[in-house]
PDB file of C-alpha atoms in Angstrom:
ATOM      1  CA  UNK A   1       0.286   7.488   8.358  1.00 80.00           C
ATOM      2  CA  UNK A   2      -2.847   8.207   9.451  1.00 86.00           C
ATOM      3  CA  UNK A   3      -5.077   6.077  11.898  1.00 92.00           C
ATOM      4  CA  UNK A   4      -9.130   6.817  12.310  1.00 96.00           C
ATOM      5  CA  UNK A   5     -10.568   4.887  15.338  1.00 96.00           C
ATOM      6  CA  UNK A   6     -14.328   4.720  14.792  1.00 97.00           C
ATOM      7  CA  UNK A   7     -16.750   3.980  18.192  1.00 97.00           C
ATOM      8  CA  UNK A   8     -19.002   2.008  18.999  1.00 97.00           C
ATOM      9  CA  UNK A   9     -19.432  -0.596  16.289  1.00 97.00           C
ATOM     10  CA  UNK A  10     -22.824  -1.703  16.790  1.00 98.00           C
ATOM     11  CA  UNK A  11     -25.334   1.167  17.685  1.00 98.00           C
ATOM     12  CA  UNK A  12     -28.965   0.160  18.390  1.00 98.00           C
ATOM     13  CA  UNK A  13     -31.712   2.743  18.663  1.00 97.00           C
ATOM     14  CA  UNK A  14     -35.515   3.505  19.311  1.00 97.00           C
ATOM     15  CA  UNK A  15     -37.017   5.499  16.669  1.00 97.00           C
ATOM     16  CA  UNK A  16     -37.003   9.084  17.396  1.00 97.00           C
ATOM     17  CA  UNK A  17     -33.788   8.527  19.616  1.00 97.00           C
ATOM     18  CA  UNK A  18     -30.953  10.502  19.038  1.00 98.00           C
ATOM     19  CA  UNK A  19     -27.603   8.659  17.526  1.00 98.00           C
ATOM     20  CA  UNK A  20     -23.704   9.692  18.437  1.00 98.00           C
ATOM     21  CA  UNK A  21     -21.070   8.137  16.835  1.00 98.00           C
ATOM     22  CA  UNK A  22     -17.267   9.276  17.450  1.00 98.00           C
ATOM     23  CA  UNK A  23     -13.850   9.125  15.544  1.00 98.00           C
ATOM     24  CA  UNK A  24     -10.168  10.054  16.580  1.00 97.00           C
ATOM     25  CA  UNK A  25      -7.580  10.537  14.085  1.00 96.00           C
ATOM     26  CA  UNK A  26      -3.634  10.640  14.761  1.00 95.00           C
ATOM     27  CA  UNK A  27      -2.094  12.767  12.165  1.00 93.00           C
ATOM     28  CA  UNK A  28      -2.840  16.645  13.141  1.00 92.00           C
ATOM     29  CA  UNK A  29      -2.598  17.494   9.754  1.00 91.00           C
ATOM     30  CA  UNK A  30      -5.673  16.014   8.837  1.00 92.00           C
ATOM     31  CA  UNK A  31      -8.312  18.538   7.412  1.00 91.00           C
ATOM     32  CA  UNK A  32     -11.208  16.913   6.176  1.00 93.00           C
ATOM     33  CA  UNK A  33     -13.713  14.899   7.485  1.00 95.00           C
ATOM     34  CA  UNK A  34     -16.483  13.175   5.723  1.00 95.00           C
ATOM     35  CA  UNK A  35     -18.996  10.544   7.091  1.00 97.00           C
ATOM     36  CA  UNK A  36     -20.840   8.476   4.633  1.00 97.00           C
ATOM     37  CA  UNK A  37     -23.649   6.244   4.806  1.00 97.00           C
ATOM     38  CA  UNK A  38     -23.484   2.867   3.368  1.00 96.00           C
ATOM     39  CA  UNK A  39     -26.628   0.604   2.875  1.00 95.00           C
ATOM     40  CA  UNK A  40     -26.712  -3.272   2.253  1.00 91.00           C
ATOM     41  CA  UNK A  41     -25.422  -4.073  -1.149  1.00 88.00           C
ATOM     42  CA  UNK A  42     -24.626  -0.352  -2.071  1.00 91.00           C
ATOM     43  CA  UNK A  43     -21.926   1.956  -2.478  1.00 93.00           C
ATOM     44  CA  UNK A  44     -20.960   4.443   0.346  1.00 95.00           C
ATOM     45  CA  UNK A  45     -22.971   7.671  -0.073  1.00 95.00           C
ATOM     46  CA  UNK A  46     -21.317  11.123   1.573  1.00 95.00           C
ATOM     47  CA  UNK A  47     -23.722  12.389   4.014  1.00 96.00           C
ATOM     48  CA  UNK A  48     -22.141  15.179   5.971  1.00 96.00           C
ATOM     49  CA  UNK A  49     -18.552  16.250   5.635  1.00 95.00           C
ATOM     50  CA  UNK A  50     -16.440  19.463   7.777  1.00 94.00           C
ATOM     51  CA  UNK A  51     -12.940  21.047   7.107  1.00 91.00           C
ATOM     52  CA  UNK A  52     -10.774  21.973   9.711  1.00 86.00           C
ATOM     53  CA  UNK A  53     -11.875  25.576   9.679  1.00 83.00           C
ATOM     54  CA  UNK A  54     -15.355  25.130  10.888  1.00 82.00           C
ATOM     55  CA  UNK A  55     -16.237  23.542  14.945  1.00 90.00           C
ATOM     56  CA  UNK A  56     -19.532  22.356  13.865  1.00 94.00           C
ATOM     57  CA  UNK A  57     -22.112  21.825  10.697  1.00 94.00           C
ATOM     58  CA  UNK A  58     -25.470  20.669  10.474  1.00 96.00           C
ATOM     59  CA  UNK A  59     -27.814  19.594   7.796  1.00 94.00           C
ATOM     60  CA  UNK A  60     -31.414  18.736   8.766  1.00 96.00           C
ATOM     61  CA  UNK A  61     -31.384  15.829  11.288  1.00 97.00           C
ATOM     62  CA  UNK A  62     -27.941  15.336  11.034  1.00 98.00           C
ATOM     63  CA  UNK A  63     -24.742  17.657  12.225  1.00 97.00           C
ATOM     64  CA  UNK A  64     -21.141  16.787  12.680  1.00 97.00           C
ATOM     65  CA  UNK A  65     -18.552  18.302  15.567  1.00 97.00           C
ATOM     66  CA  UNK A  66     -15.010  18.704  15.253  1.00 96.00           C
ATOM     67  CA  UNK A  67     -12.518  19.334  18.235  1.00 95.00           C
ATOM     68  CA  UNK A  68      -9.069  19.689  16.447  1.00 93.00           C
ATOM     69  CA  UNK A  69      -7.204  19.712  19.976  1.00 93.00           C
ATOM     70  CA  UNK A  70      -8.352  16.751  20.925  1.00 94.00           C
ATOM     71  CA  UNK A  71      -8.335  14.930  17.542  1.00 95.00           C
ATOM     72  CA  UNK A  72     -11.937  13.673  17.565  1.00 95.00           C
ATOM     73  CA  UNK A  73     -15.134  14.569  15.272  1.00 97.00           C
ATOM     74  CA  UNK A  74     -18.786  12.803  15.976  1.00 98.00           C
ATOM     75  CA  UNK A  75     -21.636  12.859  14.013  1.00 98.00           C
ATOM     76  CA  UNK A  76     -25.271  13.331  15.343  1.00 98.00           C
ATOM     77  CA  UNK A  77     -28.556  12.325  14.560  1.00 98.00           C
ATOM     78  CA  UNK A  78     -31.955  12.951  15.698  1.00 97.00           C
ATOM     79  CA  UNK A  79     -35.115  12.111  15.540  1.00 97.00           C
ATOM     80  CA  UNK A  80     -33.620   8.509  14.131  1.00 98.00           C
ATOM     81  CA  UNK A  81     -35.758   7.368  11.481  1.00 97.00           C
ATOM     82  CA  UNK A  82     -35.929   3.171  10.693  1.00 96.00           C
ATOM     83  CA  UNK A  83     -34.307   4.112   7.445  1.00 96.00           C
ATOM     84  CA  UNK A  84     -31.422   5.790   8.829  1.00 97.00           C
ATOM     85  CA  UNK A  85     -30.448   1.901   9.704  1.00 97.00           C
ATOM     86  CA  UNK A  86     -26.941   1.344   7.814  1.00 97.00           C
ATOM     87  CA  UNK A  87     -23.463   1.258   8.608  1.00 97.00           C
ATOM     88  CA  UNK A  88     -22.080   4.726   8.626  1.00 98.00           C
ATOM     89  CA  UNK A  89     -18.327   5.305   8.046  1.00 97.00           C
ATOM     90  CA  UNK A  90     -16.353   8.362   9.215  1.00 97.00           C
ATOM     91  CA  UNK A  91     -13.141   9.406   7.237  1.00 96.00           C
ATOM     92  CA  UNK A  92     -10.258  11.749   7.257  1.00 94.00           C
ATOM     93  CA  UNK A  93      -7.511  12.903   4.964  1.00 90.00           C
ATOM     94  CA  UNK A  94      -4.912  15.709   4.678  1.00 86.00           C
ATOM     95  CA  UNK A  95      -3.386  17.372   1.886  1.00 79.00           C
ATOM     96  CA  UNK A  96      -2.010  15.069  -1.063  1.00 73.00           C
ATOM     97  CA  UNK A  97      -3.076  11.969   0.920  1.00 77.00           C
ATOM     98  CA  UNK A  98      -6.143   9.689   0.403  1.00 85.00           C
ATOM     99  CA  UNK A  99      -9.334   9.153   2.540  1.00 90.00           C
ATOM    100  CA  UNK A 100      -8.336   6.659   5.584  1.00 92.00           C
ATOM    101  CA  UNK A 101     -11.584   5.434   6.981  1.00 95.00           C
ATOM    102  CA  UNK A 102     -13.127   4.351  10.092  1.00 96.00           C
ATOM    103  CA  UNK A 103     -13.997   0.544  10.690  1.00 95.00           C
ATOM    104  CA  UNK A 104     -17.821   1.588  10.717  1.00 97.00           C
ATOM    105  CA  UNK A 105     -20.407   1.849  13.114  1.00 98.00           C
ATOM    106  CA  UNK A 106     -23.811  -0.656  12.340  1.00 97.00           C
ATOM    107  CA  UNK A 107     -26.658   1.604  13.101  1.00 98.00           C
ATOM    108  CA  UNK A 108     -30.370  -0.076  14.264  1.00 98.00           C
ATOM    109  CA  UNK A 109     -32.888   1.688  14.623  1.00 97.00           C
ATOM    110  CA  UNK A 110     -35.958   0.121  15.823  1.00 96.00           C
ATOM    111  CA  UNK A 111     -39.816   0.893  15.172  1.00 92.00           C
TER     112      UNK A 111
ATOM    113  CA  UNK B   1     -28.837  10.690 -12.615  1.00 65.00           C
ATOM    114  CA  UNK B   2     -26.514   8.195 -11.910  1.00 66.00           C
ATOM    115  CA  UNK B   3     -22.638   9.824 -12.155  1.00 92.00           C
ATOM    116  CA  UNK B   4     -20.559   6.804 -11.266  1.00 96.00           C
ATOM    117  CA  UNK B   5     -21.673   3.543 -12.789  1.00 96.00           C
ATOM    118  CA  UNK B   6     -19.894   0.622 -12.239  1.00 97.00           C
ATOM    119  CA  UNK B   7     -20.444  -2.983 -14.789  1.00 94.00           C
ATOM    120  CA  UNK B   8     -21.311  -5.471 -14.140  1.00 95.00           C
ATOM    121  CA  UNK B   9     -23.592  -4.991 -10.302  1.00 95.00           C
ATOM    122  CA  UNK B  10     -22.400  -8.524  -9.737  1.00 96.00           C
ATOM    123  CA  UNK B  11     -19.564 -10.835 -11.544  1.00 97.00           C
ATOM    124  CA  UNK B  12     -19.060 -14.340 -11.167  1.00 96.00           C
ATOM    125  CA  UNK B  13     -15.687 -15.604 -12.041  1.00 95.00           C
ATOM    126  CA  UNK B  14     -13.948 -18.880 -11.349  1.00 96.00           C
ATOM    127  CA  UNK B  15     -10.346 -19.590 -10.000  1.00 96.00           C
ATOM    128  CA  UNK B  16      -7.425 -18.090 -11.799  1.00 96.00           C
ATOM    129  CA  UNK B  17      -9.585 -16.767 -14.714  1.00 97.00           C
ATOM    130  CA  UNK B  18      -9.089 -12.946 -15.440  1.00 96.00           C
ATOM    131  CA  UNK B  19     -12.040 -10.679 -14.722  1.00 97.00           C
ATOM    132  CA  UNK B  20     -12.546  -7.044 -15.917  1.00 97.00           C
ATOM    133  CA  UNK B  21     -14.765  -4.396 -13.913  1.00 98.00           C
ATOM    134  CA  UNK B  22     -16.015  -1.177 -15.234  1.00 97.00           C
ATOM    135  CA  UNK B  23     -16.145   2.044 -13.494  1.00 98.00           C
ATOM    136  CA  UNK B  24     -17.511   5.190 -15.929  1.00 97.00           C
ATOM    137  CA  UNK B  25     -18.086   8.551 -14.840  1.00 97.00           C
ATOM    138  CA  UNK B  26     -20.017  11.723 -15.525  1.00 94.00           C
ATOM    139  CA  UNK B  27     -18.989  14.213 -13.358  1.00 92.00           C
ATOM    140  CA  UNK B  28     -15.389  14.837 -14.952  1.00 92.00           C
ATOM    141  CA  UNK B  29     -13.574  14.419 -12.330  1.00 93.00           C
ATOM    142  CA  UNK B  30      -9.953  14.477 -12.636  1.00 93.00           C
ATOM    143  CA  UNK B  31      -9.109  11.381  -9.852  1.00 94.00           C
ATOM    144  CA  UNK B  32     -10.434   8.010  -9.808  1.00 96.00           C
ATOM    145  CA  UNK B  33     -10.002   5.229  -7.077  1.00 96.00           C
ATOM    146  CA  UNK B  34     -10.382   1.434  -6.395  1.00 97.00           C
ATOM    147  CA  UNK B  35     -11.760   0.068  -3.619  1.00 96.00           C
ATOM    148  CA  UNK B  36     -11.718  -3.334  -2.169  1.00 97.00           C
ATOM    149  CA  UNK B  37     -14.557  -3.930   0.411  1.00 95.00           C
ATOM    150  CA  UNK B  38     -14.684  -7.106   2.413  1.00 94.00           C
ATOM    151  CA  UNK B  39     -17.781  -8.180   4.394  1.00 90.00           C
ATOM    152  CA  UNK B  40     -18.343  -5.751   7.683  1.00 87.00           C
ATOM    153  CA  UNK B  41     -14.941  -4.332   6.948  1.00 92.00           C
ATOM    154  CA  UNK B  42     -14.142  -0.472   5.461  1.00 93.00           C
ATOM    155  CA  UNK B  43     -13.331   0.014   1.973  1.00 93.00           C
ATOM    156  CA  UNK B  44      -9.566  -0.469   0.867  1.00 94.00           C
ATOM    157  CA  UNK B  45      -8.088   1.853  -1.210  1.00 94.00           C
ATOM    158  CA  UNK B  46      -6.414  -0.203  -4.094  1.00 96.00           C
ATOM    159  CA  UNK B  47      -4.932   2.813  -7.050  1.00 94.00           C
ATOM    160  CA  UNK B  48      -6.012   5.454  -8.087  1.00 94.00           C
ATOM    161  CA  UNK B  49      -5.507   7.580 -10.980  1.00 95.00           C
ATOM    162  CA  UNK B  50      -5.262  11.527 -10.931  1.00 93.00           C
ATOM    163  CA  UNK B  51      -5.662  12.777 -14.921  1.00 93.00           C
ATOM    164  CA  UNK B  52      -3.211   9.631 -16.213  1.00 93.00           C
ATOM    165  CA  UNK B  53      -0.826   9.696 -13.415  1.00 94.00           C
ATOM    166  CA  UNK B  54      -1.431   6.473 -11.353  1.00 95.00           C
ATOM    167  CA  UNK B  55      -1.054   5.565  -7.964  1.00 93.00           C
ATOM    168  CA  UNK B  56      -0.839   2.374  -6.917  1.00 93.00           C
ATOM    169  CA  UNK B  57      -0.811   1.684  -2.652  1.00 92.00           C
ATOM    170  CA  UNK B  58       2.317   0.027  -1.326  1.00 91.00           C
ATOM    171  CA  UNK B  59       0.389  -3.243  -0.561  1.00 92.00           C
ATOM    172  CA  UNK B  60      -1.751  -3.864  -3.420  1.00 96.00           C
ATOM    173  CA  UNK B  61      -1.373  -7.636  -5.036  1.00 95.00           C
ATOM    174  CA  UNK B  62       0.531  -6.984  -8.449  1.00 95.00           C
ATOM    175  CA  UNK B  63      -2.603  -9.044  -9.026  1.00 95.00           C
ATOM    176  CA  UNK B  64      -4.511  -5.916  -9.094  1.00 97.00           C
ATOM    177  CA  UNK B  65      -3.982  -3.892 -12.283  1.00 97.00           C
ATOM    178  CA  UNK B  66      -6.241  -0.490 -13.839  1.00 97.00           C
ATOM    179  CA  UNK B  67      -6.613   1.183 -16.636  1.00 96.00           C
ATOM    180  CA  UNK B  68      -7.525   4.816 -17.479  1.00 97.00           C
ATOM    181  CA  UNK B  69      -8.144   4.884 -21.391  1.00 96.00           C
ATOM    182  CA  UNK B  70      -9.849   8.623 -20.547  1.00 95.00           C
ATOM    183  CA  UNK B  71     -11.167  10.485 -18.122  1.00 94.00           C
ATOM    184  CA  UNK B  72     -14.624   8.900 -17.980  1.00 96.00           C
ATOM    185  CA  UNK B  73     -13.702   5.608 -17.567  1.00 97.00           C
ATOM    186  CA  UNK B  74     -11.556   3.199 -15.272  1.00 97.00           C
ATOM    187  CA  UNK B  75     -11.055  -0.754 -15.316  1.00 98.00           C
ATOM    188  CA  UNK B  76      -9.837  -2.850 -12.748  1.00 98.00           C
ATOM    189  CA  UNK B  77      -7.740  -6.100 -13.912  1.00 97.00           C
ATOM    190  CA  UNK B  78      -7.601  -9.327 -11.879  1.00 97.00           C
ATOM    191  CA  UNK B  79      -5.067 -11.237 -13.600  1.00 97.00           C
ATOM    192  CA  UNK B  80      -5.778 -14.494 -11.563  1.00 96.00           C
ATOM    193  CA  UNK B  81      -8.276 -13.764  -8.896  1.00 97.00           C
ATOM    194  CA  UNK B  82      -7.945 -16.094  -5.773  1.00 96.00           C
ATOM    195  CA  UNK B  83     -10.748 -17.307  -3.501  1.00 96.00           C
ATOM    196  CA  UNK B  84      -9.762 -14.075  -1.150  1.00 95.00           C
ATOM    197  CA  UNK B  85     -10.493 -11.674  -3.927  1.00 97.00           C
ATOM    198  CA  UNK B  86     -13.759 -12.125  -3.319  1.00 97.00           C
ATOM    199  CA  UNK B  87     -15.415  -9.068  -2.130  1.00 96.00           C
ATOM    200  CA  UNK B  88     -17.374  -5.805  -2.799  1.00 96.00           C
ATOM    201  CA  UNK B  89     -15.148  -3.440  -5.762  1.00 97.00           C
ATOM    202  CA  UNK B  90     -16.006  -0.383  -5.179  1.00 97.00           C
ATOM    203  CA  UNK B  91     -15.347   2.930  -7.901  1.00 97.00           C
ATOM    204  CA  UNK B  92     -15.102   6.891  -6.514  1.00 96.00           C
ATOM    205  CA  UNK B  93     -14.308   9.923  -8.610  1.00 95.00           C
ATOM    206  CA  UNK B  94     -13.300  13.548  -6.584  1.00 92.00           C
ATOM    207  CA  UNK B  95     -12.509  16.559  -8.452  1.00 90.00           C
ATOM    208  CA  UNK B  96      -8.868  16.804  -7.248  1.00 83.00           C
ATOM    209  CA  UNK B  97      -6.984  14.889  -4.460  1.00 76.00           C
ATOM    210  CA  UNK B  98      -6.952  14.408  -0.623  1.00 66.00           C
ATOM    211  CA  UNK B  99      -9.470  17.008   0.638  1.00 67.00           C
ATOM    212  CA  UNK B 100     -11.655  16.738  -2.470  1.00 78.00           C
ATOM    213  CA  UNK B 101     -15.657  14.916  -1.763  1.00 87.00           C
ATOM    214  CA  UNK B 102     -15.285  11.501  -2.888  1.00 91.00           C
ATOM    215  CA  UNK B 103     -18.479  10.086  -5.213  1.00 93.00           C
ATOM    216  CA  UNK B 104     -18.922   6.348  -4.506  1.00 95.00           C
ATOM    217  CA  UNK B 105     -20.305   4.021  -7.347  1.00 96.00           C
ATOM    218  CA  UNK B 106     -23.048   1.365  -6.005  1.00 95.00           C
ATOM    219  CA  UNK B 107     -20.185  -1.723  -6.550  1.00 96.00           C
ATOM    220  CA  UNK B 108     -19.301  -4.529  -8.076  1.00 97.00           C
ATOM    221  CA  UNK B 109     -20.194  -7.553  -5.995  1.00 96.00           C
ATOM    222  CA  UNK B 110     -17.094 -10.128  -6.936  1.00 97.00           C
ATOM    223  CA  UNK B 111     -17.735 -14.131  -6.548  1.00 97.00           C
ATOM    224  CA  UNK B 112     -14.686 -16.468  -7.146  1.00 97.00           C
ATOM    225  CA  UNK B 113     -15.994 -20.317  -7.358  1.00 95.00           C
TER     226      UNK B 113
END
């Protein structure tokens, strides 16, 4: 099945400082790729997600990368805002399978 | 709007005696999931039902049970919950399977005394 190894776990920040986070996945069939954003006590929200058919997609402040060769997708933010603090998880899945996620990255991002 | 709302936000239950969580949707979706979400850990995918065809993942507890009465709603049944079911139950709907956007409900926060 599918593995998603999610780096680094614990990301801390200045405000206005750019974020990376990176993900691998094993299974080359894998063709989508959704991060979502999960604050304390809530439920994940879907921030940014890319298919296999596109390299790169942005949305404001915040724009994921896919390399398909080498099996790894990051997502990028600027200009980090304190409420961009939360643990963000990245996903991917493949036809007829379910989501397998990350292990999550804690974002910080400090005044 | 809110378009998956999961009931009760927080449950308290005590050893061995069955609890019931609520998951409804507005958004029509044909699939619904389960997730189990332990502290600083990723959700775990539980069941999930596409139309009335359910899924179940190979290691889910038969502890674990759901129920799809229609499309806009979803339970999940903890016959006898143990001190390690605590945790965060999340709900998602997608329109269709694998490479569909999955809609996360805000949870249901599970306490076992």
């Amino acid at each position: 099945g599918e593995n998603v190894e999610q780096h680094p776990s614990t990301l801390s920040v200045q405000e206005g400082d750019s974020a990376v986070i990176k993900c691998t996945y094993s299974d080359s069939a894998s063709n989508y790729f959704p991060w979502y954003k999960q604050e304390l006590g809530k439920g994940p929200q879907l921030i940014i997600d890319i298919r296999s058919n596109v390299g790169e997609k942005k949305d404001q402040r915040i724009a994921v990368t896919l390399n398909k060769t080498a099996k790894h997708f990051s997502l990028h933010i600027t200009e980090t805002q304190p409420e961009d603090s939360a643990v963000y998880f990245c996903a991917a899945s493949r036809r007829y399978s379910t989501l397998t996620f990350g292990k999550g990255t804690m974002l910080l991002v400090s005044p | 709007d809110a378009m998956v709302i999961q009931n009760p936000r927080y449950q308290v239950t005590q050893f061995g005696k069955p609890v019931t969580l609520s998951c409804s949707q507005t958004l029509n979706h044909n699939v619904m999931y389960w997730y189990q979400q332990k502290s600083s850990q990723a959700p775990k995918l539980l069941f999930h039902y596409y139309d009335k065809d359910f899924n179940n993942e190979a290691d889910t507890p038969d502890n674990f049970q759901s129920r799809r009465p229609n499309t806009s709603f979803c339970f999940l049944d903890i016959r006898s919950p143990g001190l390690g079911d605590a945790a965060m139950y999340l709900c998602a709907t997608s329109r269709d399977r694998s490479t569909d956007t999955q809609y996360f409900g805000p949870g249901t926060r599970l306490t076992v005394l």
